[in-house]
Amino acid sequence: MKRIFFLIMFAALATSSFARQPETGYRGFIEWANDLRSEPGFFKREMNYHTGVSTSHGYQIKPWIFAGAGISYEKSTQYSSTILPVFLQCHTDLKFGKYTPFGDVRIGYSLTDGGGVYFSPSIGYRFNWGRKMGLNIGAGLSIKGYSYNIMEIYETPEGYISLRPIGKSRSSLAFFSFRIGIDF
């Protein structure tokens, strides 16, 4: 994975590192999304890694601000866990001389694990890939809400020990996120 990352970085720098501001009108994003979380395990901490794709589409209001909506699908490489949020996105392309950093905020609802809030701010850099395309590399944080059953241990009349649900609770998970993708 490190080789792929460095190859993409080299290709982006070789083409051009100075991006033009996007033009007003339709704009779309397709990204390779990665989320990483360190979780307490039974004997040691474990890494939970999700990878997948996200896409969002909307309108470039001004050369520096985009508003749109999107969906993301990420699957865990170790567990049977998925992240499937739908979100509203606000993306700002800044320009400081020849440099073009960006800020991105996604707010929505996660459709998996009983549903919950989805919030993902990130920052990054945009590389120009021609007149209307750019390569975006960004890092940030993803917060995903979920719900779970609260269980109670009880003894059955036959003398067996069993579990029964006594309610539901909500919580959230925070992931370090890394995205690389194109805008068009």
mmCIF file of C-alpha atoms in Angstrom:
data_model
loop_
_atom_site.group_PDB
_atom_site.id
_atom_site.type_symbol
_atom_site.label_atom_id
_atom_site.label_comp_id
_atom_site.label_asym_id
_atom_site.label_seq_id
_atom_site.Cartn_x
_atom_site.Cartn_y
_atom_site.Cartn_z
ATOM 1 C CA MET A 1 0.000 0.000 0.000
ATOM 2 C CA LYS A 2 2.908 2.351 0.685
ATOM 3 C CA ARG A 3 4.170 1.783 -2.860
ATOM 4 C CA ILE A 4 0.780 2.660 -4.340
ATOM 5 C CA PHE A 5 0.580 5.814 -2.227
ATOM 6 C CA PHE A 6 4.062 7.010 -3.240
ATOM 7 C CA LEU A 7 3.412 6.155 -6.901
ATOM 8 C CA ILE A 8 0.233 8.245 -6.893
ATOM 9 C CA MET A 9 2.000 11.117 -5.108
ATOM 10 C CA PHE A 10 4.831 11.030 -7.671
ATOM 11 C CA ALA A 11 2.378 10.966 -10.596
ATOM 12 C CA ALA A 12 0.471 13.905 -9.138
ATOM 13 C CA LEU A 13 3.616 15.967 -8.609
ATOM 14 C CA ALA A 14 4.945 15.081 -12.054
ATOM 15 C CA THR A 15 1.811 16.284 -13.819
ATOM 16 C CA SER A 16 1.439 19.570 -11.980
ATOM 17 C CA SER A 17 1.278 20.647 -8.385
ATOM 18 C CA PHE A 18 -0.535 23.925 -9.003
ATOM 19 C CA ALA A 19 -4.258 23.574 -9.541
ATOM 20 C CA ARG A 20 -6.657 26.049 -11.030
ATOM 21 C CA GLN A 21 -9.733 26.992 -9.086
ATOM 22 C CA PRO A 22 -12.788 24.926 -10.132
ATOM 23 C CA GLU A 23 -15.355 26.644 -12.341
ATOM 24 C CA THR A 24 -18.964 27.345 -11.360
ATOM 25 C CA GLY A 25 -21.381 24.538 -12.286
ATOM 26 C CA TYR A 26 -21.698 20.775 -11.780
ATOM 27 C CA ARG A 27 -18.849 19.050 -9.932
ATOM 28 C CA GLY A 28 -18.377 15.447 -8.854
ATOM 29 C CA PHE A 29 -15.943 13.517 -6.673
ATOM 30 C CA ILE A 30 -14.938 9.826 -6.747
ATOM 31 C CA GLU A 31 -12.597 8.767 -3.951
ATOM 32 C CA TRP A 32 -10.886 5.737 -2.510
ATOM 33 C CA ALA A 33 -11.721 5.973 1.193
ATOM 34 C CA ASN A 34 -9.764 4.410 4.068
ATOM 35 C CA ASP A 35 -10.598 4.481 7.774
ATOM 36 C CA LEU A 36 -8.331 3.175 10.535
ATOM 37 C CA ARG A 37 -9.193 2.683 14.208
ATOM 38 C CA SER A 38 -7.236 1.219 17.116
ATOM 39 C CA GLU A 39 -9.559 -0.816 19.347
ATOM 40 C CA PRO A 40 -9.041 -2.626 22.623
ATOM 41 C CA GLY A 41 -8.858 -6.369 22.011
ATOM 42 C CA PHE A 42 -8.995 -9.332 24.366
ATOM 43 C CA PHE A 43 -5.235 -9.402 25.045
ATOM 44 C CA LYS A 44 -3.861 -6.417 23.072
ATOM 45 C CA ARG A 45 -5.018 -3.469 20.982
ATOM 46 C CA GLU A 46 -6.211 -4.352 17.494
ATOM 47 C CA MET A 47 -6.317 -2.276 14.329
ATOM 48 C CA ASN A 48 -9.678 -2.099 12.541
ATOM 49 C CA TYR A 49 -9.205 -1.042 8.906
ATOM 50 C CA HIS A 50 -12.044 -0.182 6.507
ATOM 51 C CA THR A 51 -11.523 0.501 2.803
ATOM 52 C CA GLY A 52 -13.946 1.338 0.006
ATOM 53 C CA VAL A 53 -15.214 4.050 -2.309
ATOM 54 C CA SER A 54 -17.202 7.232 -1.954
ATOM 55 C CA THR A 55 -18.837 9.488 -4.481
ATOM 56 C CA SER A 56 -20.500 12.858 -4.178
ATOM 57 C CA HIS A 57 -22.057 15.197 -6.691
ATOM 58 C CA GLY A 58 -23.282 18.746 -6.473
ATOM 59 C CA TYR A 59 -22.799 22.331 -7.536
ATOM 60 C CA GLN A 60 -19.718 24.552 -7.454
ATOM 61 C CA ILE A 61 -21.332 27.748 -6.149
ATOM 62 C CA LYS A 62 -18.232 29.959 -6.341
ATOM 63 C CA PRO A 63 -14.679 29.037 -7.373
ATOM 64 C CA TRP A 64 -13.903 28.324 -3.713
ATOM 65 C CA ILE A 65 -17.088 26.617 -2.413
ATOM 66 C CA PHE A 66 -18.899 23.399 -3.366
ATOM 67 C CA ALA A 67 -22.124 21.957 -1.913
ATOM 68 C CA GLY A 68 -23.419 18.495 -2.707
ATOM 69 C CA ALA A 69 -24.532 15.100 -1.467
ATOM 70 C CA GLY A 70 -22.992 11.667 -1.609
ATOM 71 C CA ILE A 71 -22.687 8.103 -0.420
ATOM 72 C CA SER A 72 -19.773 5.999 0.768
ATOM 73 C CA TYR A 73 -19.279 2.247 1.134
ATOM 74 C CA GLU A 74 -16.395 0.865 3.190
ATOM 75 C CA LYS A 75 -15.811 -2.740 4.258
ATOM 76 C CA SER A 76 -13.586 -3.956 7.078
ATOM 77 C CA THR A 77 -10.645 -6.101 6.012
ATOM 78 C CA GLN A 78 -10.810 -8.233 9.185
ATOM 79 C CA TYR A 79 -14.394 -8.250 10.452
ATOM 80 C CA SER A 80 -17.875 -8.405 8.950
ATOM 81 C CA SER A 81 -18.297 -4.684 9.504
ATOM 82 C CA THR A 82 -19.295 -2.044 6.963
ATOM 83 C CA ILE A 83 -19.688 1.718 6.942
ATOM 84 C CA LEU A 84 -22.457 2.968 4.642
ATOM 85 C CA PRO A 85 -23.248 6.664 5.183
ATOM 86 C CA VAL A 86 -25.276 9.078 3.083
ATOM 87 C CA PHE A 87 -24.126 12.651 3.586
ATOM 88 C CA LEU A 88 -24.240 16.299 2.658
ATOM 89 C CA GLN A 89 -20.850 17.726 1.733
ATOM 90 C CA CYS A 90 -19.355 21.193 1.867
ATOM 91 C CA HIS A 91 -15.946 21.489 0.196
ATOM 92 C CA THR A 92 -13.814 24.604 -0.001
ATOM 93 C CA ASP A 93 -10.863 25.025 -2.371
ATOM 94 C CA LEU A 94 -8.438 27.631 -1.105
ATOM 95 C CA LYS A 95 -5.680 29.318 -3.078
ATOM 96 C CA PHE A 96 -2.550 30.706 -1.454
ATOM 97 C CA GLY A 97 -0.336 31.879 -4.295
ATOM 98 C CA LYS A 98 0.467 28.689 -6.226
ATOM 99 C CA TYR A 99 -0.740 26.343 -3.461
ATOM 100 C CA THR A 100 -4.236 24.865 -3.392
ATOM 101 C CA PRO A 101 -5.215 23.240 -0.082
ATOM 102 C CA PHE A 102 -8.824 22.276 0.604
ATOM 103 C CA GLY A 103 -11.165 21.710 3.511
ATOM 104 C CA ASP A 104 -14.044 19.264 3.434
ATOM 105 C CA VAL A 105 -16.910 18.504 5.840
ATOM 106 C CA ARG A 106 -19.400 15.657 5.473
ATOM 107 C CA ILE A 107 -22.470 15.423 7.704
ATOM 108 C CA GLY A 108 -24.991 12.640 7.360
ATOM 109 C CA TYR A 109 -26.465 9.388 8.578
ATOM 110 C CA SER A 110 -24.828 5.954 8.734
ATOM 111 C CA LEU A 111 -27.178 3.245 7.476
ATOM 112 C CA THR A 112 -25.371 0.292 9.123
ATOM 113 C CA ASP A 113 -25.274 -1.022 12.704
ATOM 114 C CA GLY A 114 -28.653 0.364 13.671
ATOM 115 C CA GLY A 115 -27.969 3.790 12.148
ATOM 116 C CA GLY A 116 -26.425 6.864 13.630
ATOM 117 C CA VAL A 117 -24.759 10.165 12.956
ATOM 118 C CA TYR A 118 -21.905 10.440 10.443
ATOM 119 C CA PHE A 119 -19.474 13.362 10.634
ATOM 120 C CA SER A 120 -16.213 13.565 8.690
ATOM 121 C CA PRO A 121 -14.073 16.729 8.493
ATOM 122 C CA SER A 122 -10.832 16.569 6.484
ATOM 123 C CA ILE A 123 -8.112 18.743 5.005
ATOM 124 C CA GLY A 124 -5.849 18.086 2.052
ATOM 125 C CA TYR A 125 -4.270 19.260 -1.159
ATOM 126 C CA ARG A 126 -5.605 19.471 -4.724
ATOM 127 C CA PHE A 127 -3.355 18.788 -7.722
ATOM 128 C CA ASN A 128 -4.349 19.955 -11.213
ATOM 129 C CA TRP A 129 -4.995 17.265 -13.831
ATOM 130 C CA GLY A 130 -6.035 19.440 -16.701
ATOM 131 C CA ARG A 131 -8.667 22.039 -17.323
ATOM 132 C CA LYS A 132 -11.530 20.457 -15.358
ATOM 133 C CA MET A 133 -10.002 17.622 -13.305
ATOM 134 C CA GLY A 134 -8.030 17.474 -10.104
ATOM 135 C CA LEU A 135 -6.447 14.912 -7.811
ATOM 136 C CA ASN A 136 -7.407 15.331 -4.145
ATOM 137 C CA ILE A 137 -5.404 13.831 -1.298
ATOM 138 C CA GLY A 138 -6.796 14.402 2.181
ATOM 139 C CA ALA A 139 -6.735 13.209 5.772
ATOM 140 C CA GLY A 140 -9.118 13.745 8.632
ATOM 141 C CA LEU A 141 -11.452 12.149 11.123
ATOM 142 C CA SER A 142 -14.634 10.113 10.607
ATOM 143 C CA ILE A 143 -17.167 9.669 13.394
ATOM 144 C CA LYS A 144 -19.814 6.973 12.925
ATOM 145 C CA GLY A 145 -22.720 6.416 15.267
ATOM 146 C CA TYR A 146 -24.274 3.035 15.953
ATOM 147 C CA SER A 147 -26.737 1.341 18.311
ATOM 148 C CA TYR A 148 -26.413 -1.928 20.205
ATOM 149 C CA ASN A 149 -28.450 -4.146 22.520
ATOM 150 C CA ILE A 150 -27.839 -4.126 26.270
ATOM 151 C CA MET A 151 -27.903 -7.726 27.430
ATOM 152 C CA GLU A 152 -28.675 -9.255 30.814
ATOM 153 C CA ILE A 153 -27.443 -12.629 32.048
ATOM 154 C CA TYR A 154 -30.137 -14.770 33.651
ATOM 155 C CA GLU A 155 -30.687 -18.363 34.706
ATOM 156 C CA THR A 156 -33.389 -20.340 32.949
ATOM 157 C CA PRO A 157 -35.808 -22.597 34.903
ATOM 158 C CA GLU A 158 -33.835 -25.580 33.567
ATOM 159 C CA GLY A 159 -30.648 -24.245 35.217
ATOM 160 C CA TYR A 160 -28.941 -22.922 32.104
ATOM 161 C CA ILE A 161 -27.383 -19.470 31.884
ATOM 162 C CA SER A 162 -28.653 -17.342 29.024
ATOM 163 C CA LEU A 163 -28.717 -13.757 27.731
ATOM 164 C CA ARG A 164 -31.732 -11.588 27.055
ATOM 165 C CA PRO A 165 -31.925 -8.036 25.689
ATOM 166 C CA ILE A 166 -33.143 -5.415 28.171
ATOM 167 C CA GLY A 167 -32.757 -2.313 26.038
ATOM 168 C CA LYS A 168 -30.765 -0.429 23.419
ATOM 169 C CA SER A 169 -27.978 2.094 23.683
ATOM 170 C CA ARG A 170 -26.145 4.360 21.267
ATOM 171 C CA SER A 171 -22.476 5.096 20.892
ATOM 172 C CA SER A 172 -19.994 6.279 18.274
ATOM 173 C CA LEU A 173 -16.667 5.223 16.798
ATOM 174 C CA ALA A 174 -13.928 7.602 15.666
ATOM 175 C CA PHE A 175 -11.652 6.648 12.770
ATOM 176 C CA PHE A 176 -8.575 8.318 11.254
ATOM 177 C CA SER A 177 -9.514 8.723 7.608
ATOM 178 C CA PHE A 178 -7.451 9.035 4.453
ATOM 179 C CA ARG A 179 -8.953 9.692 1.007
ATOM 180 C CA ILE A 180 -7.482 9.971 -2.450
ATOM 181 C CA GLY A 181 -9.614 10.680 -5.477
ATOM 182 C CA ILE A 182 -10.454 12.792 -8.452
ATOM 183 C CA ASP A 183 -12.855 15.645 -8.992
ATOM 184 C CA PHE A 184 -14.394 16.432 -12.348
#
